[in-house]
Coordinates of C-alpha atoms in Angstrom, one line a residue:
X1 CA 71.5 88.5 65.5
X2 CA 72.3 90.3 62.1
X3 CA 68.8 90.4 61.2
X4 CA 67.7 91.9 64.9
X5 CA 70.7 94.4 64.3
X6 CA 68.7 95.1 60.7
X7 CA 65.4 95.2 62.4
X8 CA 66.3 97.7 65.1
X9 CA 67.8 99.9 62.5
X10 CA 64.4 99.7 60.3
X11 CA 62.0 100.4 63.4
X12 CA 64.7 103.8 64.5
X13 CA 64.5 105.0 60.7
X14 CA 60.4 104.0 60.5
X15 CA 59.8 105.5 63.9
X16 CA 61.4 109.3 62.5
X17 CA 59.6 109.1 59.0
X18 CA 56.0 109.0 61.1
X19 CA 57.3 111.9 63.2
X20 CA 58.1 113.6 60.2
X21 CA 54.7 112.3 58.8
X22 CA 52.6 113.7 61.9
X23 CA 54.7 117.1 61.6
X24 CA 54.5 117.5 57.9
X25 CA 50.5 116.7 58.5
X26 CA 50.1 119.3 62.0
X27 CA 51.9 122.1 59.2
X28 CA 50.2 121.4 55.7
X29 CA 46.6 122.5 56.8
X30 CA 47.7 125.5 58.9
X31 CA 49.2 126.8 55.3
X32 CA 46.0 127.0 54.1
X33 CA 44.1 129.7 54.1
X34 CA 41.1 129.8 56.5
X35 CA 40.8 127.3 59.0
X36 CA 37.8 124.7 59.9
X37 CA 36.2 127.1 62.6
X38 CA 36.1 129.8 59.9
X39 CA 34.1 126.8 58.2
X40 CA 31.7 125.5 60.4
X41 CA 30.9 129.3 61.3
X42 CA 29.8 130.0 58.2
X43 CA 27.8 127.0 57.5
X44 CA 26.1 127.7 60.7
X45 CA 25.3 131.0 60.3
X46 CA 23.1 130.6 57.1
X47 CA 20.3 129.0 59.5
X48 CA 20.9 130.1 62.7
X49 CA 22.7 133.7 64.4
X50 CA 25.7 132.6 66.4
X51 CA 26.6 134.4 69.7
X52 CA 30.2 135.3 70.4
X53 CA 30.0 132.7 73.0
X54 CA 29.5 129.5 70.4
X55 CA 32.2 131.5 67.7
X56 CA 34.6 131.0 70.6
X57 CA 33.8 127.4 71.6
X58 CA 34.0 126.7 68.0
X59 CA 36.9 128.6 67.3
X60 CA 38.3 126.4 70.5
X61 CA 36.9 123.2 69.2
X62 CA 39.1 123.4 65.8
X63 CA 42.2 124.4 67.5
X64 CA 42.6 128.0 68.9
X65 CA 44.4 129.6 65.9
X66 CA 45.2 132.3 67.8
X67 CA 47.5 130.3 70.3
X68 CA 51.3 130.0 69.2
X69 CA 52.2 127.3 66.8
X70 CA 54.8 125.2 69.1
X71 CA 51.4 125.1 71.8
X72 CA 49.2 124.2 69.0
X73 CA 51.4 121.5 67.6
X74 CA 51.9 120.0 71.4
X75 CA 48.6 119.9 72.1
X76 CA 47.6 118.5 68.4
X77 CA 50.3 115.4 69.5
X78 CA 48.2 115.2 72.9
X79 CA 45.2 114.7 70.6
X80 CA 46.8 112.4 69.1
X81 CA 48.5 110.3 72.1
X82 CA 44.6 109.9 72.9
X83 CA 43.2 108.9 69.9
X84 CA 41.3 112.5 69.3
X85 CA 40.9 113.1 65.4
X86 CA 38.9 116.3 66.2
X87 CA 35.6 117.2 64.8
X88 CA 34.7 116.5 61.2
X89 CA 32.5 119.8 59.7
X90 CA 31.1 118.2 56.9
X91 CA 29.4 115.6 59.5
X92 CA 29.0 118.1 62.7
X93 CA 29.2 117.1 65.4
X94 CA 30.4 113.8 64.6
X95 CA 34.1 113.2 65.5
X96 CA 36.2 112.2 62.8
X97 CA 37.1 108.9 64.2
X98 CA 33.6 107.8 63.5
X99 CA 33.3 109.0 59.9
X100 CA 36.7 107.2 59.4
X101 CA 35.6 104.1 61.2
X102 CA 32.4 104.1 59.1
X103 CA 34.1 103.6 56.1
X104 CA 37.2 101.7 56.5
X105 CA 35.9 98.2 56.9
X106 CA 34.1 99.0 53.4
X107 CA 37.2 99.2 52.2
X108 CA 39.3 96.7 54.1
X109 CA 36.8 94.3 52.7
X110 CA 36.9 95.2 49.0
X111 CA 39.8 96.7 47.8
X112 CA 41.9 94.5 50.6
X113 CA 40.6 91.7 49.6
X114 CA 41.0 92.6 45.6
X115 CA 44.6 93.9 46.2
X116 CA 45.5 90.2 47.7
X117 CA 44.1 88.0 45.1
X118 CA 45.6 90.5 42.1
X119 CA 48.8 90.0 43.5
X120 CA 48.9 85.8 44.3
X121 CA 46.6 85.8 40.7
X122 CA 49.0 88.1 38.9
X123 CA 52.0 86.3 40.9
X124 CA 51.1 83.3 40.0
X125 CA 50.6 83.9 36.2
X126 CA 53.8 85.7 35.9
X127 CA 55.7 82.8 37.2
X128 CA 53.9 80.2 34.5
X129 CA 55.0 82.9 31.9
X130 CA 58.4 83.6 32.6
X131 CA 59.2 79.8 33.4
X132 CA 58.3 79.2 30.0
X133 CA 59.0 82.6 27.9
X134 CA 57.9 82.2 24.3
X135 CA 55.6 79.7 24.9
X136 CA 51.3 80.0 24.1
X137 CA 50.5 80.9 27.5
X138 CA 53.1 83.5 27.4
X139 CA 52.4 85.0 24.0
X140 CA 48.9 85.6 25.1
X141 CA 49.5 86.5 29.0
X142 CA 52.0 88.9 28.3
X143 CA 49.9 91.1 25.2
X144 CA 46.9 90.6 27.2
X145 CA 48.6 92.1 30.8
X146 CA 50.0 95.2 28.8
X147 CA 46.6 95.9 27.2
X148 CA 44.6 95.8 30.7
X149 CA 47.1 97.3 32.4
X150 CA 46.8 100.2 29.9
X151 CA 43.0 101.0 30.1
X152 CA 42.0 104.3 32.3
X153 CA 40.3 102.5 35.5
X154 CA 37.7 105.3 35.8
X155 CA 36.6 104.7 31.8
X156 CA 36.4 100.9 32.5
X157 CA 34.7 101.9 36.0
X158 CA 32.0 103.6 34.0
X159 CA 31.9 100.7 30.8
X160 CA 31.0 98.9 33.6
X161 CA 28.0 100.6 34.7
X162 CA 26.7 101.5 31.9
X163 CA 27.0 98.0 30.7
X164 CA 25.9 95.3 33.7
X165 CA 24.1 98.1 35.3
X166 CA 22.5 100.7 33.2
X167 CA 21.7 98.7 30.3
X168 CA 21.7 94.4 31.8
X169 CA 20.5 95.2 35.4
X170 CA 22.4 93.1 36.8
X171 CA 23.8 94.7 39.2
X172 CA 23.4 98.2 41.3
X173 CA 24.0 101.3 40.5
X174 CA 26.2 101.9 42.8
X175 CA 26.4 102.3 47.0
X176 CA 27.4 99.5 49.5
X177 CA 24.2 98.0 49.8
X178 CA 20.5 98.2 49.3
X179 CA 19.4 101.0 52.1
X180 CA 16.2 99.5 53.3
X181 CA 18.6 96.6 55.2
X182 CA 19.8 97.3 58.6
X183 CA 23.7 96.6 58.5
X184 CA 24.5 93.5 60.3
X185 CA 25.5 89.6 59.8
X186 CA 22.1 88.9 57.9
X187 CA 22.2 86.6 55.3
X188 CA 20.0 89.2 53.4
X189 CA 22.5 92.0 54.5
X190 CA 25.7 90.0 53.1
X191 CA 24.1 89.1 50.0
X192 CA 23.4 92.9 49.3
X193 CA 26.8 93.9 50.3
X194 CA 28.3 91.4 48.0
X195 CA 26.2 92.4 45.2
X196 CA 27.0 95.4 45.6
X197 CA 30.7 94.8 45.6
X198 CA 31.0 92.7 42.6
X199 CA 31.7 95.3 40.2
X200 CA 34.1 97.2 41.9
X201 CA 35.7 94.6 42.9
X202 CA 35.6 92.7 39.5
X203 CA 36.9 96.5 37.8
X204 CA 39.9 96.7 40.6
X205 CA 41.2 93.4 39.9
X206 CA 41.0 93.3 36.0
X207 CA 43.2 96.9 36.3
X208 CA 45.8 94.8 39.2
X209 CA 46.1 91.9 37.8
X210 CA 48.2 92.6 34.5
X211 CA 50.5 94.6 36.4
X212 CA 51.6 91.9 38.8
X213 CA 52.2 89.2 36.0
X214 CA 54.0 91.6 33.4
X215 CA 56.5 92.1 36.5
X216 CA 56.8 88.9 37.7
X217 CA 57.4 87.2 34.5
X218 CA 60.2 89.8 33.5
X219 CA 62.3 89.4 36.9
X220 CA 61.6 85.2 36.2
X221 CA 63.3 85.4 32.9
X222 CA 65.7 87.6 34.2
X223 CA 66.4 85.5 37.2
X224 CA 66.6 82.1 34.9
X225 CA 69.5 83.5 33.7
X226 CA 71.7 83.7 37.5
X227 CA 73.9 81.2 37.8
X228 CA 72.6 79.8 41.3
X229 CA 69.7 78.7 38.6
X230 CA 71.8 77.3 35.8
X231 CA 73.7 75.3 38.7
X232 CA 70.9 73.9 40.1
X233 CA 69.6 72.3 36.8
X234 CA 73.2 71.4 36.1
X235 CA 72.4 69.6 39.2
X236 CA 69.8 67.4 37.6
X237 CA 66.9 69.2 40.1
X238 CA 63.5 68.9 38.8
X239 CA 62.2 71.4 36.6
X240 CA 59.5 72.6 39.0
X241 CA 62.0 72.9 41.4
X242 CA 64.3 74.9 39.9
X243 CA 61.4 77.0 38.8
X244 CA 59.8 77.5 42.6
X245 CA 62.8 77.3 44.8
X246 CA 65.5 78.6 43.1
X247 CA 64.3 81.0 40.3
X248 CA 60.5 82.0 41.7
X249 CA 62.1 82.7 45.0
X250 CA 64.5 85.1 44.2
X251 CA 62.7 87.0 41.7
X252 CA 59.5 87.6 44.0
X253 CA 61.7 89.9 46.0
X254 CA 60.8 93.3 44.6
X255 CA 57.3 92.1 44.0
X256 CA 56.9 91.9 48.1
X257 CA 58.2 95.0 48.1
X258 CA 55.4 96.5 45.8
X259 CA 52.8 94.5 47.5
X260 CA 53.5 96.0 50.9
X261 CA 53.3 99.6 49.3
X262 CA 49.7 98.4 47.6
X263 CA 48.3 97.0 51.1
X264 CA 49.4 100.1 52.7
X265 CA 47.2 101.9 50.2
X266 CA 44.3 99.8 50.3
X267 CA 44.0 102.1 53.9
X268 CA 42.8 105.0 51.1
X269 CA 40.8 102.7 49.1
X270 CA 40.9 102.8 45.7
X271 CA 39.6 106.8 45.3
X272 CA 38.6 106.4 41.5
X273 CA 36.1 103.0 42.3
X274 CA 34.3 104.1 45.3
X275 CA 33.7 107.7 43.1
X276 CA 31.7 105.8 40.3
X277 CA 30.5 103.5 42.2
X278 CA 29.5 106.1 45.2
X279 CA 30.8 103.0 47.2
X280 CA 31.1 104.5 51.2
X281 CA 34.6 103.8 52.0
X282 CA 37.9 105.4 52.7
X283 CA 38.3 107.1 49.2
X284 CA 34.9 108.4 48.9
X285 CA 35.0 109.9 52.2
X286 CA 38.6 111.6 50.3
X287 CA 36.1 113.0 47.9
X288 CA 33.3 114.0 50.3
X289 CA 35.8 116.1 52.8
X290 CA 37.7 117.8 49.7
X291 CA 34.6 118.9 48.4
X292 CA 32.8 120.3 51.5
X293 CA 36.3 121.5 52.7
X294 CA 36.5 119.5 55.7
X295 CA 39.9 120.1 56.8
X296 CA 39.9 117.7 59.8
X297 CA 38.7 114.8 58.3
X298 CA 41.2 115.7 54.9
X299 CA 44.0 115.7 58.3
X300 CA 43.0 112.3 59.7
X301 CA 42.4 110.6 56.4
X302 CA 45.9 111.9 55.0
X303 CA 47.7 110.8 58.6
X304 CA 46.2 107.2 58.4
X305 CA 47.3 106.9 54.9
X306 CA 50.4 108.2 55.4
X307 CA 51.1 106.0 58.7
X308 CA 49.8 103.1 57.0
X309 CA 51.9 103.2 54.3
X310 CA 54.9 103.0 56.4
X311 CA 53.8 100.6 58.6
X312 CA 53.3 98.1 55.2
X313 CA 57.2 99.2 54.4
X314 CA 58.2 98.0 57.1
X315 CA 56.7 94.6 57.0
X316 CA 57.9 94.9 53.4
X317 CA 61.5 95.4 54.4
X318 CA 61.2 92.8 57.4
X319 CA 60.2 90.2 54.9
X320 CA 62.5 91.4 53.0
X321 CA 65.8 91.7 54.7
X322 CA 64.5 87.9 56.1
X323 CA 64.2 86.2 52.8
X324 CA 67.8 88.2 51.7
X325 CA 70.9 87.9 53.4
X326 CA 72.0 90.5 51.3
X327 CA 70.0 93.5 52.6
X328 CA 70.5 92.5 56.0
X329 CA 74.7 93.4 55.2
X330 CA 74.2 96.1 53.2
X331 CA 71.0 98.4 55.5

């Protein structure tokens, strides 16, 4: 009952941080100056003349600026109750949803799946280290995370290319697969989409991985220290006992916390890889609507981030508030 009493207060403190979210998302672009009819207008009028008929049924697609704000922002949650992302300029007349959709599972696929095995690799690693601080593992592990942890990801991003790609050949240039194969469950199609992805993927996790293990070993050596720990080798447990279910435990706490933050950014991608390596997911579809100025696609892309984000937070803090009595007594 305790932790049903914690979880209803989580969903009732999640639930106003999206309103907040939507709100702060409906304000932001109507700050700007101009607005995406003002856009599309223009970019139309350079090959075609536009009658005042079409400027008003543009004007109306991308909201009616000249409505008040309190009917705008009712009818932008009505858009939203029904799943209506608007119009995305930069792809006219294709609605955002698709442009989103068309992307995403790009980078569900890569950088969720390299944001998982960073953080069981890194995990992993970090417990090995911190079990056994001082040791050779550990005076390698530890340098070695620091240093890889350190490197800009868009200079090893481009090391990359020139290296494997540029120079070796062994792999693309860059893009999610070789054009000339229809997207589908081929064999020929998967084998081109994971060529693709190697390097990306391979630069992602090399940046994550450090990270996780310098963490993880430095809350294990501080956790070896409790004295639940020191009681339960008192206790004549096993080493690898003490080490998994009393110190690893405990000390893996704030690194589920961190994890559910990183998953709920894997939503934008990782913006920096799919530039370089022009791979088409979320975060170069960030790029693409920044620099053509595509305000409702920028809206949609920053709402599903944002909402993402909090949905992984509160998975994090359900996890969390299970796996510690603690922060079920203290929230």
């Amino acid at each position: 009952m305790l932790w049903l009493r914690f979880l209803a207060r989580r969903v009732g403190f999640y639930l106003g941080a999206a309103w907040v979210a939507i709100t702060l998302n409906f304000l932001l672009p109507r700050l700007m100056p101009g607005d995406p009819a003002d856009a599309i207008i223009a970019q139309m009028s350079r090959t075609q003349q536009l009658t005042p008929d079409q400027i008003r049924s543009i004007q109306q697609l991308f909201g009616a600026p000249d409505e008040p704000l309190w009917r705008q922002y009712l009818s932008y949650l009505g858009q939203l109750a029904r799943g209506d992302l608007g119009v995305s300029t930069a792809y006219y007349p294709t609605p955002v949803s698709e442009v989103i959709g068309s992307g995403i599972w790009w980078t569900l696929t890569l950088v969720g799946t390299t944001t998982v095995l960073a953080f069981l690799i890194g995990t992993a690693l970090g417990v090995v280290a911190g079990a056994r601080p001082g040791s050779i593992f550990d005076s390698v592990a530890s340098p070695l995370s620091t240093f890889l942890g350190s490197l800009p990801f868009f200079w090893v991003a481009l090391l990359s290319v020139l290296f494997f790609s540029s120079t070796l050949g062994w792999f693309p240039l860059g893009g999610g697969w070789d054009n000339d194969i229809p997207i589908g469950l081929s064999a020929e199609f998967v084998g081109s989409a994971v060529e693709h992805a190697v390097l990306p993927a391979g630069t992602i996790l090399l940046s994550s991985v450090g990270g996780w293990l310098f963490g993880m070993r430095n809350m294990m050596i501080t956790t070896a220290a409790e004295d639940y720990v020191l009681l339960g080798t008192a206790k004549g447990l096993s080493p690898r006992r003490v080490m998994f279910a009393y110190a690893a435990r405990n000390a893996i706490l704030p690194s589920v916390a961190g994890f559910a933050t990183a998953i709920g950014f894997v939503v934008s991608g990782s913006l920096l890889a799919e530039i370089v390596y022009t791979y088409p997911g979320v975060g170069y579809l960030f790029y693409q609507s920044v620099a053509s100025m595509d305000y409702p696609l920028m809206q949609a892309l920053f709402l599903v981030v944002a909402l993402s984000v909090l949905a992984a937070n509160f998975v994090a803090d359900s996890v969390y508030g299970w796996l510690d009595p603690r922060a079920r007594e203290t929230a």
